[in-house]
Amino acid sequence: MTSQAILPLLPVETLHDIVLYLPRYTLRSLLVFQPHPLGNVASYVYFSTLSLHFGIRCNHRWFGNQYEQTVQDLELLEWHNRRSHEILTTIIDGKAGFSCKVRRLKIYAPGSTNSDDLEPEMGLLRSALPKLRRLKVFEYHGLLLPLRRTIMRLSKMAPHLQSLCLSDCVHIGWVFDPTEVTLHSLRNLQQLTLCSGWDRHLKFLDLTASPVKNVHIVAPSRRLPHLSLAPAFICTLTHLSLTTDSIDSVSPFEIALKFGVNIRSLRIRCSLKSPNAHHFRLYADALPFITEFGIYLTVSFVYGLLWDDVDFFPAVCDFLRRKEAQLVHMEIRAPNSQSGQNRLGFDGGKVCWDMFKQRTPRLRSQNTKSQLFSKLESLSITMPAGRKNFALHYSHLIPKGVTRLSLSGEQIRQCPRLFAQSFDKKRRVMWPPCLRLICLHSVDSIHTPMDDYKLTRTIAMCIPTVRVVKIMITGCRNKSFWSVSRESNRSGTSRRLNCTQWSKRQSTAMKEEMLDRHECEDTWFADY
């Protein structure tokens, strides 16, 4: 009775501050209290993010209405189509002020290779966008061809847009007449994300003249000189994420280190065709405001690793040691092959993992306040070579503040050996106390759900605080999410371990809500 009497007396501003800290699944449960101000505030916050699906993904490919699939797939497809049509119709009609609540719109439009199949949905989308007067973020993942006309008029449909994300997940081939898109007309645009396939359909002519400060680009190397690598543009950026196939004449490392005086987040994923270690030696004091740093090196299937740069990883680690007091997110991933690692000076992981060790006995004896990388929350790193028990020999090196850990390497499938429990009282496993999310990047494409279950269970038995395990296969878009729960027995002496795989809908459309339910966040960089 006391809480029911107090709640109506709370001002709306206080209720809004309370609701902002609630996860999405809790907000959805509060929608039933619509007459109450708490229900109205929950509705305003919950529907601020809207996801629409014009098709679903199944069996490693996107499909639309024309493919014959299982009954479950067709039911899910029908449910998404009906839901998307009803929501867009409600926005167009302007009923109940729903359009004023949406601030982030995410569209997943796989459809088919025929853009005409998506024309009805695109017509509704073009009519609905001008109604979303408070829209700040627009994300589109799917076939870009039918969206080109919408993008050309985006400055009039959504003039207050601050973030734009475009991705072509269908890859129907090259379009000979890419649409020219001008960004300077979007005066409030701060973030631009161009994922794989965008360059087949769009041509951004004035990127350097736009007000964008946050850039994420996936592009082939031939497009790099024409994109965002102008020094004058780099000086204005605060976030730069670049994924490309190879780096030869144009080095984003050099340009980012030399001109990125305002960069706070830097991530580069590529394969090397020229030496780049000397850039980190020459600009050792660069990036003064960096808090997020990521390097993900791969082997190009076309070019391969054509250059030996054995000082690359030692130079990067020496550079990061100077930034250890300010880094919040860090990624250091080497190629999966042993030969590729050796040619870049990875030295079996010794160079990178030694970065977390205190160098003097005096520092080692001090309290936790002197711990290296004390602000680090997310770590993505390649596992050290060999068959040592990873949990026993390396868990104590992971900074104590890490809540998200991503591991990669060829030895991931040797999980029972690497994460075996130790009963030695002198050498105990010491994981970070708040480690809740584990992401494993495996190179083994031949696996079954039972293999993933065993892998998840082994991880959960070794790390008592883990709540979600994410399993990814290199070169494959499929992701397997597993939730971990523990139940105490009647005696209270031991806990029963339950590992449950997320459904297709939970791991895609409801991923953020499911992560909130387990008090987790995904890795700091998006897997475009």
Short mmCIF file of C-alpha atoms in Angstrom, two decimals:
data_model
loop_
_atom_site.label_atom_id
_atom_site.label_comp_id
_atom_site.label_asym_id
_atom_site.label_seq_id
_atom_site.Cartn_x
_atom_site.Cartn_y
_atom_site.Cartn_z
CA MET A 1 0.00 0.00 0.00
CA THR A 2 2.83 2.37 0.80
CA SER A 3 4.45 2.04 -2.64
CA GLN A 4 1.09 2.43 -4.38
CA ALA A 5 0.45 5.59 -2.41
CA ILE A 6 3.88 7.08 -3.08
CA LEU A 7 4.16 6.33 -6.81
CA PRO A 8 1.37 8.70 -7.97
CA LEU A 9 3.01 11.52 -6.01
CA LEU A 10 6.35 11.21 -7.79
CA PRO A 11 6.92 13.81 -10.52
CA VAL A 12 7.21 12.64 -14.11
CA GLU A 13 10.86 13.71 -14.25
CA THR A 14 11.69 11.35 -11.35
CA LEU A 15 9.82 8.47 -12.97
CA HIS A 16 11.70 9.10 -16.21
CA ASP A 17 15.07 8.95 -14.42
CA ILE A 18 14.05 5.66 -12.78
CA VAL A 19 12.85 4.10 -16.03
CA LEU A 20 16.12 4.92 -17.83
CA TYR A 21 17.95 2.43 -15.59
CA LEU A 22 15.51 -0.43 -16.23
CA PRO A 23 16.23 -3.18 -18.82
CA ARG A 24 13.92 -3.56 -21.81
CA TYR A 25 12.18 -6.70 -20.56
CA THR A 26 11.18 -4.80 -17.40
CA LEU A 27 9.97 -1.83 -19.44
CA ARG A 28 7.77 -4.14 -21.49
CA SER A 29 6.13 -5.46 -18.32
CA LEU A 30 5.35 -1.88 -17.24
CA LEU A 31 3.43 -1.11 -20.44
CA VAL A 32 0.27 -2.58 -18.90
CA PHE A 33 0.12 0.43 -16.55
CA GLN A 34 -0.64 2.84 -19.36
CA PRO A 35 -3.15 5.00 -17.43
CA HIS A 36 -0.51 5.55 -14.76
CA PRO A 37 2.31 8.05 -15.48
CA LEU A 38 4.82 5.25 -14.90
CA GLY A 39 3.30 3.27 -17.78
CA ASN A 40 3.38 6.30 -20.05
CA VAL A 41 7.02 6.98 -19.27
CA ALA A 42 7.89 3.29 -19.78
CA SER A 43 6.11 3.37 -23.14
CA TYR A 44 8.02 6.49 -24.19
CA VAL A 45 11.40 4.93 -23.36
CA TYR A 46 10.61 1.41 -24.63
CA PHE A 47 9.38 2.52 -28.06
CA SER A 48 12.23 5.00 -28.51
CA THR A 49 14.03 2.08 -30.21
CA LEU A 50 12.03 0.39 -32.97
CA SER A 51 13.16 -2.66 -34.98
CA LEU A 52 11.33 -3.78 -38.13
CA HIS A 53 12.03 -6.96 -40.10
CA PHE A 54 11.08 -7.30 -43.77
CA GLY A 55 12.14 -10.94 -43.86
CA ILE A 56 14.20 -13.27 -41.69
CA ARG A 57 17.48 -15.14 -41.90
CA CYS A 58 17.68 -18.91 -42.06
CA ASN A 59 20.26 -21.58 -42.89
CA HIS A 60 23.15 -19.15 -43.51
CA ARG A 61 21.18 -17.04 -45.99
CA TRP A 62 18.51 -14.36 -46.09
CA PHE A 63 15.20 -15.17 -47.66
CA GLY A 64 11.82 -13.64 -48.31
CA ASN A 65 8.39 -14.91 -49.21
CA GLN A 66 9.38 -16.83 -52.32
CA TYR A 67 11.55 -19.46 -50.57
CA GLU A 68 9.98 -22.59 -49.18
CA GLN A 69 11.14 -23.11 -45.60
CA THR A 70 10.01 -24.90 -42.48
CA VAL A 71 6.71 -24.17 -40.79
CA GLN A 72 8.48 -22.35 -37.97
CA ASP A 73 10.34 -20.11 -40.42
CA LEU A 74 7.18 -19.24 -42.33
CA GLU A 75 5.31 -18.48 -39.11
CA LEU A 76 8.09 -16.18 -37.95
CA LEU A 77 8.21 -14.49 -41.35
CA GLU A 78 4.44 -13.95 -41.33
CA TRP A 79 4.60 -12.55 -37.79
CA HIS A 80 7.33 -10.06 -38.74
CA ASN A 81 5.53 -8.94 -41.90
CA ARG A 82 2.26 -8.37 -40.05
CA ARG A 83 3.99 -6.56 -37.18
CA SER A 84 6.00 -4.28 -39.50
CA HIS A 85 2.94 -3.41 -41.59
CA GLU A 86 0.84 -2.56 -38.52
CA ILE A 87 3.56 -0.40 -36.97
CA LEU A 88 4.26 1.56 -40.16
CA THR A 89 0.53 2.06 -40.72
CA THR A 90 0.13 3.35 -37.17
CA ILE A 91 2.97 5.82 -37.70
CA ILE A 92 1.53 7.07 -40.99
CA ASP A 93 -1.95 7.51 -39.47
CA GLY A 94 -0.46 9.39 -36.51
CA LYS A 95 -2.48 7.48 -33.94
CA ALA A 96 -1.78 7.82 -30.21
CA GLY A 97 1.30 9.97 -30.81
CA PHE A 98 3.35 6.85 -31.44
CA SER A 99 5.58 8.52 -34.03
CA CYS A 100 6.83 11.07 -31.48
CA LYS A 101 8.35 8.31 -29.34
CA VAL A 102 10.63 6.73 -31.95
CA ARG A 103 14.19 8.02 -31.89
CA ARG A 104 16.05 5.00 -33.25
CA LEU A 105 14.76 3.00 -36.22
CA LYS A 106 16.41 -0.27 -37.28
CA ILE A 107 15.33 -1.95 -40.52
CA TYR A 108 16.31 -5.52 -41.41
CA ALA A 109 15.27 -6.02 -45.03
CA PRO A 110 16.92 -9.11 -46.51
CA GLY A 111 14.12 -9.86 -48.96
CA SER A 112 15.42 -11.57 -52.07
CA THR A 113 17.74 -10.61 -54.90
CA ASN A 114 14.72 -9.03 -56.59
CA SER A 115 14.24 -5.51 -55.23
CA ASP A 116 10.60 -5.44 -56.41
CA ASP A 117 9.69 -7.82 -53.58
CA LEU A 118 10.47 -5.06 -51.07
CA GLU A 119 8.69 -2.22 -52.87
CA PRO A 120 5.48 -2.36 -50.75
CA GLU A 121 7.48 -2.12 -47.53
CA MET A 122 9.69 0.63 -48.99
CA GLY A 123 6.62 2.63 -49.95
CA LEU A 124 5.34 2.48 -46.38
CA LEU A 125 8.79 3.38 -45.06
CA ARG A 126 9.03 6.47 -47.28
CA SER A 127 5.63 7.60 -46.04
CA ALA A 128 6.49 6.92 -42.39
CA LEU A 129 9.90 8.61 -42.19
CA PRO A 130 8.59 12.22 -42.41
CA LYS A 131 6.23 11.41 -39.51
CA LEU A 132 9.15 10.45 -37.23
CA ARG A 133 10.04 14.01 -36.32
CA ARG A 134 12.27 13.01 -33.42
CA LEU A 135 14.21 10.34 -35.29
CA LYS A 136 17.92 10.53 -34.46
CA VAL A 137 19.29 7.13 -35.54
CA PHE A 138 18.48 5.23 -38.73
CA GLU A 139 19.98 1.76 -39.40
CA TYR A 140 19.32 -0.32 -42.50
CA HIS A 141 20.66 -3.86 -43.00
CA GLY A 142 19.58 -5.66 -46.15
CA LEU A 143 19.23 -5.13 -49.87
CA LEU A 144 20.28 -1.52 -50.51
CA LEU A 145 19.05 -1.30 -54.10
CA PRO A 146 15.39 -0.48 -53.26
CA LEU A 147 16.50 2.04 -50.60
CA ARG A 148 18.51 4.27 -52.93
CA ARG A 149 15.61 6.61 -53.67
CA THR A 150 14.92 6.95 -49.95
CA ILE A 151 18.56 7.79 -49.15
CA MET A 152 18.61 10.55 -51.78
CA ARG A 153 15.69 12.26 -50.01
CA LEU A 154 16.84 11.50 -46.48
CA SER A 155 17.71 15.11 -45.67
CA LYS A 156 14.07 16.09 -46.24
CA MET A 157 12.52 13.00 -44.64
CA ALA A 158 14.69 13.01 -41.50
CA PRO A 159 16.37 16.43 -41.18
CA HIS A 160 17.33 15.88 -37.52
CA LEU A 161 19.16 12.61 -38.17
CA GLN A 162 22.35 12.21 -36.13
CA SER A 163 23.42 8.65 -36.98
CA LEU A 164 23.16 6.70 -40.25
CA CYS A 165 24.07 3.02 -40.72
CA LEU A 166 23.85 1.24 -44.10
CA SER A 167 24.68 -2.37 -44.93
CA ASP A 168 24.00 -4.64 -47.90
CA CYS A 169 23.68 -8.21 -46.63
CA VAL A 170 22.44 -9.72 -49.90
CA HIS A 171 25.31 -8.95 -52.32
CA ILE A 172 23.57 -9.21 -55.68
CA GLY A 173 26.60 -7.92 -57.55
CA TRP A 174 27.89 -4.61 -58.77
CA VAL A 175 25.51 -1.79 -59.72
CA PHE A 176 26.94 0.15 -62.66
CA ASP A 177 25.33 3.44 -61.72
CA PRO A 178 25.84 4.03 -57.98
CA THR A 179 23.63 6.71 -56.50
CA GLU A 180 25.41 9.91 -55.51
CA VAL A 181 24.64 10.82 -51.91
CA THR A 182 25.35 14.23 -50.40
CA LEU A 183 25.86 14.33 -46.65
CA HIS A 184 26.38 18.05 -46.07
CA SER A 185 22.60 18.56 -46.28
CA LEU A 186 22.25 16.39 -43.13
CA ARG A 187 23.49 19.17 -40.88
CA ASN A 188 23.06 17.23 -37.63
CA LEU A 189 24.71 14.01 -38.79
CA GLN A 190 27.43 12.97 -36.32
CA GLN A 191 27.90 9.24 -36.97
CA LEU A 192 28.17 7.39 -40.29
CA THR A 193 28.45 3.60 -40.51
CA LEU A 194 28.96 2.03 -43.94
CA CYS A 195 29.05 -1.76 -43.74
CA SER A 196 29.85 -4.37 -46.35
CA GLY A 197 28.27 -3.93 -49.77
CA TRP A 198 27.46 -0.23 -49.55
CA ASP A 199 29.99 0.73 -52.26
CA ARG A 200 28.05 -1.32 -54.85
CA HIS A 201 25.10 1.04 -54.66
CA LEU A 202 26.18 4.39 -53.20
CA LYS A 203 28.79 7.04 -53.85
CA PHE A 204 29.59 9.54 -51.10
CA LEU A 205 31.13 12.60 -52.70
CA ASP A 206 31.34 15.07 -49.81
CA LEU A 207 32.34 12.94 -46.84
CA THR A 208 35.20 15.25 -45.90
CA ALA A 209 32.87 18.26 -46.03
CA SER A 210 30.20 16.68 -43.84
CA PRO A 211 29.75 17.34 -40.10
CA VAL A 212 30.45 13.66 -39.30
CA LYS A 213 32.70 13.04 -36.28
CA ASN A 214 32.16 9.28 -35.87
CA VAL A 215 33.02 7.09 -38.89
CA HIS A 216 32.78 3.31 -39.30
CA ILE A 217 33.62 2.10 -42.80
CA VAL A 218 33.94 -1.32 -44.41
CA ALA A 219 35.56 -0.80 -47.79
CA PRO A 220 37.95 -2.46 -50.24
CA SER A 221 41.45 -1.03 -50.39
CA ARG A 222 40.83 0.61 -53.78
CA ARG A 223 38.30 2.96 -52.14
CA LEU A 224 40.51 4.11 -49.27
CA PRO A 225 42.15 7.06 -51.07
CA HIS A 226 38.68 8.42 -51.94
CA LEU A 227 37.10 8.10 -48.50
CA SER A 228 37.94 9.40 -45.07
CA LEU A 229 41.74 9.40 -45.01
CA ALA A 230 42.25 13.10 -45.75
CA PRO A 231 44.34 14.62 -42.91
CA ALA A 232 42.00 17.61 -42.54
CA PHE A 233 39.07 15.25 -42.02
CA ILE A 234 40.94 12.95 -39.61
CA CYS A 235 41.69 15.95 -37.36
CA THR A 236 37.97 16.44 -36.73
CA LEU A 237 37.11 12.79 -36.00
CA THR A 238 36.53 11.40 -32.53
CA HIS A 239 35.79 7.80 -33.65
CA LEU A 240 37.33 5.93 -36.57
CA SER A 241 36.67 2.29 -37.41
CA LEU A 242 38.01 0.92 -40.68
CA THR A 243 37.73 -2.58 -42.15
CA THR A 244 39.49 -3.32 -45.43
CA ASP A 245 41.08 -6.23 -47.26
CA SER A 246 44.67 -5.02 -47.44
CA ILE A 247 46.83 -2.00 -46.72
CA ASP A 248 49.53 -1.09 -49.23
CA SER A 249 50.27 2.48 -50.27
CA VAL A 250 47.79 4.17 -47.93
CA SER A 251 48.37 3.41 -44.25
CA PRO A 252 45.47 4.35 -41.96
CA PHE A 253 47.77 3.64 -39.02
CA GLU A 254 50.09 6.47 -40.04
CA ILE A 255 47.29 8.93 -40.80
CA ALA A 256 45.38 8.16 -37.58
CA LEU A 257 48.49 8.41 -35.40
CA LYS A 258 49.81 11.52 -37.11
CA PHE A 259 46.62 13.55 -37.48
CA GLY A 260 44.08 11.98 -35.08
CA VAL A 261 44.52 14.52 -32.30
CA ASN A 262 40.86 14.21 -31.23
CA ILE A 263 40.34 10.48 -31.77
CA ARG A 264 38.92 8.68 -28.74
CA SER A 265 38.07 5.39 -30.45
CA LEU A 266 40.24 3.74 -33.12
CA ARG A 267 39.77 0.30 -34.64
CA ILE A 268 41.41 -1.03 -37.81
CA ARG A 269 40.77 -4.47 -39.29
CA CYS A 270 42.93 -5.38 -42.27
CA SER A 271 45.75 -7.47 -43.70
CA LEU A 272 49.17 -5.89 -44.14
CA LYS A 273 51.14 -5.56 -47.38
CA SER A 274 53.74 -3.12 -46.04
CA PRO A 275 55.53 -2.52 -42.71
CA ASN A 276 53.62 -0.43 -40.19
CA ALA A 277 55.48 -0.99 -36.92
CA HIS A 278 57.62 2.13 -37.36
CA HIS A 279 54.50 4.34 -37.24
CA PHE A 280 53.83 3.27 -33.64
CA ARG A 281 57.49 3.88 -32.76
CA LEU A 282 57.60 7.28 -34.44
CA TYR A 283 54.31 8.55 -32.96
CA ALA A 284 54.60 6.96 -29.53
CA ASP A 285 52.77 9.86 -27.84
CA ALA A 286 49.94 10.10 -30.38
CA LEU A 287 46.20 9.75 -29.65
CA PRO A 288 46.23 11.61 -26.31
CA PHE A 289 42.48 11.09 -25.71
CA ILE A 290 42.20 7.45 -26.80
CA THR A 291 39.93 5.23 -24.68
CA GLU A 292 39.01 2.52 -27.22
CA PHE A 293 41.71 0.87 -29.31
CA GLY A 294 41.43 -2.14 -31.58
CA ILE A 295 43.64 -3.93 -34.13
CA TYR A 296 42.37 -7.02 -35.93
CA LEU A 297 44.81 -8.46 -38.47
CA THR A 298 43.67 -11.06 -40.97
CA VAL A 299 45.18 -12.96 -43.88
CA SER A 300 43.82 -11.78 -47.22
CA PHE A 301 42.63 -14.69 -49.36
CA VAL A 302 43.73 -12.74 -52.43
CA TYR A 303 47.06 -11.28 -51.40
CA GLY A 304 48.03 -13.12 -48.23
CA LEU A 305 50.62 -11.69 -45.88
CA LEU A 306 53.30 -10.57 -48.30
CA TRP A 307 55.45 -8.62 -45.88
CA ASP A 308 57.37 -9.63 -42.76
CA ASP A 309 56.93 -7.06 -40.00
CA VAL A 310 58.24 -8.86 -36.93
CA ASP A 311 58.23 -5.66 -34.87
CA PHE A 312 54.54 -4.94 -35.42
CA PHE A 313 53.00 -6.44 -32.28
CA PRO A 314 55.95 -5.44 -30.02
CA ALA A 315 55.57 -1.85 -31.27
CA VAL A 316 51.80 -1.87 -30.73
CA CYS A 317 52.15 -3.24 -27.20
CA ASP A 318 54.79 -0.65 -26.30
CA PHE A 319 52.43 2.03 -27.60
CA LEU A 320 49.51 0.70 -25.54
CA ARG A 321 51.54 0.56 -22.32
CA ARG A 322 51.64 4.35 -22.43
CA LYS A 323 47.83 4.42 -22.61
CA GLU A 324 47.07 1.78 -19.96
CA ALA A 325 45.64 4.28 -17.47
CA GLN A 326 42.95 5.53 -19.88
CA LEU A 327 41.90 2.54 -22.02
CA VAL A 328 38.37 1.22 -21.46
CA HIS A 329 38.09 -1.13 -24.45
CA MET A 330 40.98 -2.90 -26.14
CA GLU A 331 41.33 -5.40 -28.98
CA ILE A 332 44.53 -7.12 -30.14
CA ARG A 333 43.83 -9.94 -32.57
CA ALA A 334 46.48 -11.68 -34.64
CA PRO A 335 45.91 -13.90 -37.70
CA ASN A 336 44.72 -17.38 -36.85
CA SER A 337 47.56 -19.15 -38.65
CA GLN A 338 50.80 -19.75 -36.77
CA SER A 339 52.90 -18.62 -39.74
CA GLY A 340 51.00 -15.34 -40.00
CA GLN A 341 51.50 -14.68 -36.30
CA ASN A 342 55.24 -15.35 -36.50
CA ARG A 343 55.69 -12.96 -39.42
CA LEU A 344 54.15 -10.16 -37.37
CA GLY A 345 56.11 -10.78 -34.18
CA PHE A 346 53.23 -12.21 -32.15
CA ASP A 347 55.68 -14.69 -30.59
CA GLY A 348 53.01 -17.14 -29.51
CA GLY A 349 51.16 -14.39 -27.65
CA LYS A 350 53.98 -13.76 -25.19
CA VAL A 351 54.43 -10.13 -26.29
CA CYS A 352 50.76 -9.22 -25.86
CA TRP A 353 50.07 -11.10 -22.63
CA ASP A 354 53.26 -9.78 -20.99
CA MET A 355 51.71 -6.34 -21.39
CA PHE A 356 49.44 -7.09 -18.41
CA LYS A 357 52.32 -8.04 -16.10
CA GLN A 358 53.85 -5.66 -13.60
CA ARG A 359 57.46 -5.06 -14.53
CA THR A 360 58.95 -4.44 -11.05
CA PRO A 361 58.54 -6.29 -7.73
CA ARG A 362 57.72 -3.00 -6.04
CA LEU A 363 54.66 -2.44 -8.19
CA ARG A 364 53.65 -6.08 -7.87
CA SER A 365 53.49 -5.76 -4.08
CA GLN A 366 51.23 -2.72 -4.08
CA ASN A 367 47.47 -2.81 -3.74
CA THR A 368 44.97 -3.13 -6.56
CA LYS A 369 44.96 0.63 -7.19
CA SER A 370 48.28 0.26 -9.02
CA GLN A 371 47.00 -2.53 -11.27
CA LEU A 372 47.71 -2.10 -14.97
CA PHE A 373 44.74 -1.27 -17.23
CA SER A 374 42.57 -0.58 -14.20
CA LYS A 375 39.81 1.06 -16.30
CA LEU A 376 39.59 -1.73 -18.87
CA GLU A 377 36.05 -3.16 -19.22
CA SER A 378 36.20 -5.02 -22.54
CA LEU A 379 39.11 -7.10 -23.84
CA SER A 380 39.38 -8.93 -27.17
CA ILE A 381 42.64 -10.80 -27.64
CA THR A 382 44.19 -13.81 -29.35
CA MET A 383 44.93 -16.72 -27.05
CA PRO A 384 48.58 -17.67 -26.49
CA ALA A 385 49.98 -20.59 -28.43
CA GLY A 386 50.49 -23.98 -26.84
CA ARG A 387 48.40 -26.37 -24.80
CA LYS A 388 48.79 -24.88 -21.37
CA ASN A 389 45.77 -24.56 -19.12
CA PHE A 390 44.67 -21.05 -20.09
CA ALA A 391 42.54 -20.61 -16.98
CA LEU A 392 45.41 -21.54 -14.68
CA HIS A 393 48.25 -19.64 -16.34
CA TYR A 394 46.58 -16.54 -17.82
CA SER A 395 43.31 -15.78 -16.01
CA HIS A 396 45.13 -13.77 -13.32
CA LEU A 397 46.60 -11.48 -16.01
CA ILE A 398 43.20 -10.25 -17.20
CA PRO A 399 42.44 -6.87 -15.57
CA LYS A 400 39.95 -7.16 -12.73
CA GLY A 401 37.51 -4.64 -14.20
CA VAL A 402 36.85 -6.63 -17.39
CA THR A 403 33.20 -7.65 -17.82
CA ARG A 404 33.41 -8.75 -21.49
CA LEU A 405 36.14 -11.06 -22.75
CA SER A 406 36.58 -12.14 -26.37
CA LEU A 407 39.09 -14.91 -27.18
CA SER A 408 40.24 -16.13 -30.60
CA GLY A 409 42.67 -18.73 -31.89
CA GLU A 410 43.01 -22.13 -33.49
CA GLN A 411 43.07 -23.86 -30.10
CA ILE A 412 39.57 -22.74 -29.04
CA ARG A 413 38.13 -26.19 -29.76
CA GLN A 414 40.61 -27.68 -27.26
CA CYS A 415 38.43 -26.11 -24.61
CA PRO A 416 38.37 -29.00 -22.07
CA ARG A 417 42.15 -28.81 -21.81
CA LEU A 418 42.45 -25.01 -21.89
CA PHE A 419 39.70 -24.36 -19.34
CA ALA A 420 40.14 -27.39 -17.11
CA GLN A 421 39.43 -26.81 -13.43
CA SER A 422 42.46 -26.79 -11.15
CA PHE A 423 42.41 -28.39 -7.72
CA ASP A 424 45.89 -27.18 -6.79
CA LYS A 425 45.55 -24.99 -3.68
CA LYS A 426 48.82 -23.21 -4.40
CA ARG A 427 47.81 -22.14 -7.92
CA ARG A 428 44.22 -21.01 -8.15
CA VAL A 429 42.27 -19.74 -11.11
CA MET A 430 41.67 -15.99 -10.73
CA TRP A 431 39.11 -14.62 -13.18
CA PRO A 432 37.83 -11.03 -13.01
CA PRO A 433 35.04 -10.90 -10.38
CA CYS A 434 32.46 -9.31 -12.73
CA LEU A 435 33.18 -11.24 -15.93
CA ARG A 436 29.71 -11.96 -17.36
CA LEU A 437 30.09 -12.28 -21.16
CA ILE A 438 32.50 -14.59 -22.98
CA CYS A 439 32.86 -14.50 -26.78
CA LEU A 440 34.79 -17.31 -28.49
CA HIS A 441 35.97 -16.94 -32.11
CA SER A 442 36.57 -20.41 -33.51
CA VAL A 443 38.06 -21.37 -36.87
CA ASP A 444 36.43 -24.81 -36.88
CA SER A 445 33.47 -24.64 -39.26
CA ILE A 446 32.46 -28.27 -38.62
CA HIS A 447 30.55 -28.29 -35.37
CA THR A 448 27.14 -29.24 -34.00
CA PRO A 449 24.86 -27.72 -31.36
CA MET A 450 26.05 -30.45 -29.01
CA ASP A 451 29.64 -29.27 -29.53
CA ASP A 452 28.59 -25.73 -28.66
CA TYR A 453 26.74 -27.00 -25.60
CA LYS A 454 29.83 -28.84 -24.33
CA LEU A 455 31.95 -25.78 -25.01
CA THR A 456 29.53 -23.52 -23.13
CA ARG A 457 29.27 -25.89 -20.19
CA THR A 458 33.05 -26.16 -19.89
CA ILE A 459 33.36 -22.37 -19.85
CA ALA A 460 30.57 -22.02 -17.30
CA MET A 461 32.14 -24.58 -14.97
CA CYS A 462 35.48 -22.79 -15.13
CA ILE A 463 34.18 -19.21 -14.80
CA PRO A 464 31.56 -19.01 -12.02
CA THR A 465 30.40 -15.49 -12.90
CA VAL A 466 29.71 -15.99 -16.63
CA ARG A 467 26.09 -15.49 -17.73
CA VAL A 468 26.24 -15.45 -21.54
CA VAL A 469 28.55 -17.33 -23.93
CA LYS A 470 28.74 -16.19 -27.55
CA ILE A 471 30.29 -18.57 -30.10
CA MET A 472 31.35 -17.26 -33.52
CA ILE A 473 32.90 -19.01 -36.50
CA THR A 474 35.51 -17.05 -38.46
CA GLY A 475 34.15 -16.14 -41.90
CA CYS A 476 30.56 -17.07 -40.98
CA ARG A 477 27.78 -14.66 -40.02
CA ASN A 478 26.05 -17.13 -37.75
CA LYS A 479 26.39 -16.53 -34.02
CA SER A 480 25.38 -18.92 -31.28
CA PHE A 481 24.29 -17.40 -27.97
CA TRP A 482 24.00 -19.47 -24.80
CA SER A 483 22.70 -18.31 -21.43
CA VAL A 484 24.07 -19.81 -18.23
CA SER A 485 22.04 -20.14 -15.04
CA ARG A 486 22.84 -21.79 -11.73
CA GLU A 487 20.34 -23.28 -9.30
CA SER A 488 21.10 -24.28 -5.72
CA ASN A 489 20.16 -27.73 -4.50
CA ARG A 490 17.85 -28.22 -1.54
CA SER A 491 20.81 -28.62 0.78
CA GLY A 492 22.31 -25.40 -0.56
CA THR A 493 25.76 -26.97 -0.83
CA SER A 494 26.06 -27.07 -4.63
CA ARG A 495 24.45 -25.42 -7.64
CA ARG A 496 22.97 -27.02 -10.72
CA LEU A 497 24.30 -25.66 -14.01
CA ASN A 498 21.88 -24.96 -16.90
CA CYS A 499 23.04 -23.93 -20.39
CA THR A 500 20.29 -22.82 -22.79
CA GLN A 501 20.73 -21.84 -26.42
CA TRP A 502 18.91 -18.75 -27.60
CA SER A 503 16.36 -19.09 -30.34
CA LYS A 504 16.79 -17.44 -33.72
CA ARG A 505 14.50 -14.60 -32.73
CA GLN A 506 16.25 -14.09 -29.39
CA SER A 507 19.71 -13.95 -30.96
CA THR A 508 18.67 -11.44 -33.65
CA ALA A 509 15.67 -9.21 -33.02
CA MET A 510 15.72 -9.58 -29.23
CA LYS A 511 19.49 -9.70 -28.70
CA GLU A 512 19.75 -6.42 -26.82
CA GLU A 513 16.80 -7.31 -24.62
CA MET A 514 18.24 -10.73 -23.84
CA LEU A 515 21.61 -9.24 -22.95
CA ASP A 516 19.90 -6.74 -20.66
CA ARG A 517 18.08 -9.59 -18.98
CA HIS A 518 21.44 -11.13 -18.04
CA GLU A 519 23.00 -7.75 -17.21
CA CYS A 520 25.44 -8.04 -20.12
CA GLU A 521 26.58 -5.89 -23.01
CA ASP A 522 27.97 -7.14 -26.29
CA THR A 523 31.52 -6.36 -27.32
CA TRP A 524 32.25 -2.69 -27.88
CA PHE A 525 32.65 -3.04 -31.66
CA ALA A 526 29.93 -4.20 -34.01
CA ASP A 527 30.50 -7.34 -36.09
CA TYR A 528 29.68 -5.84 -39.49
#
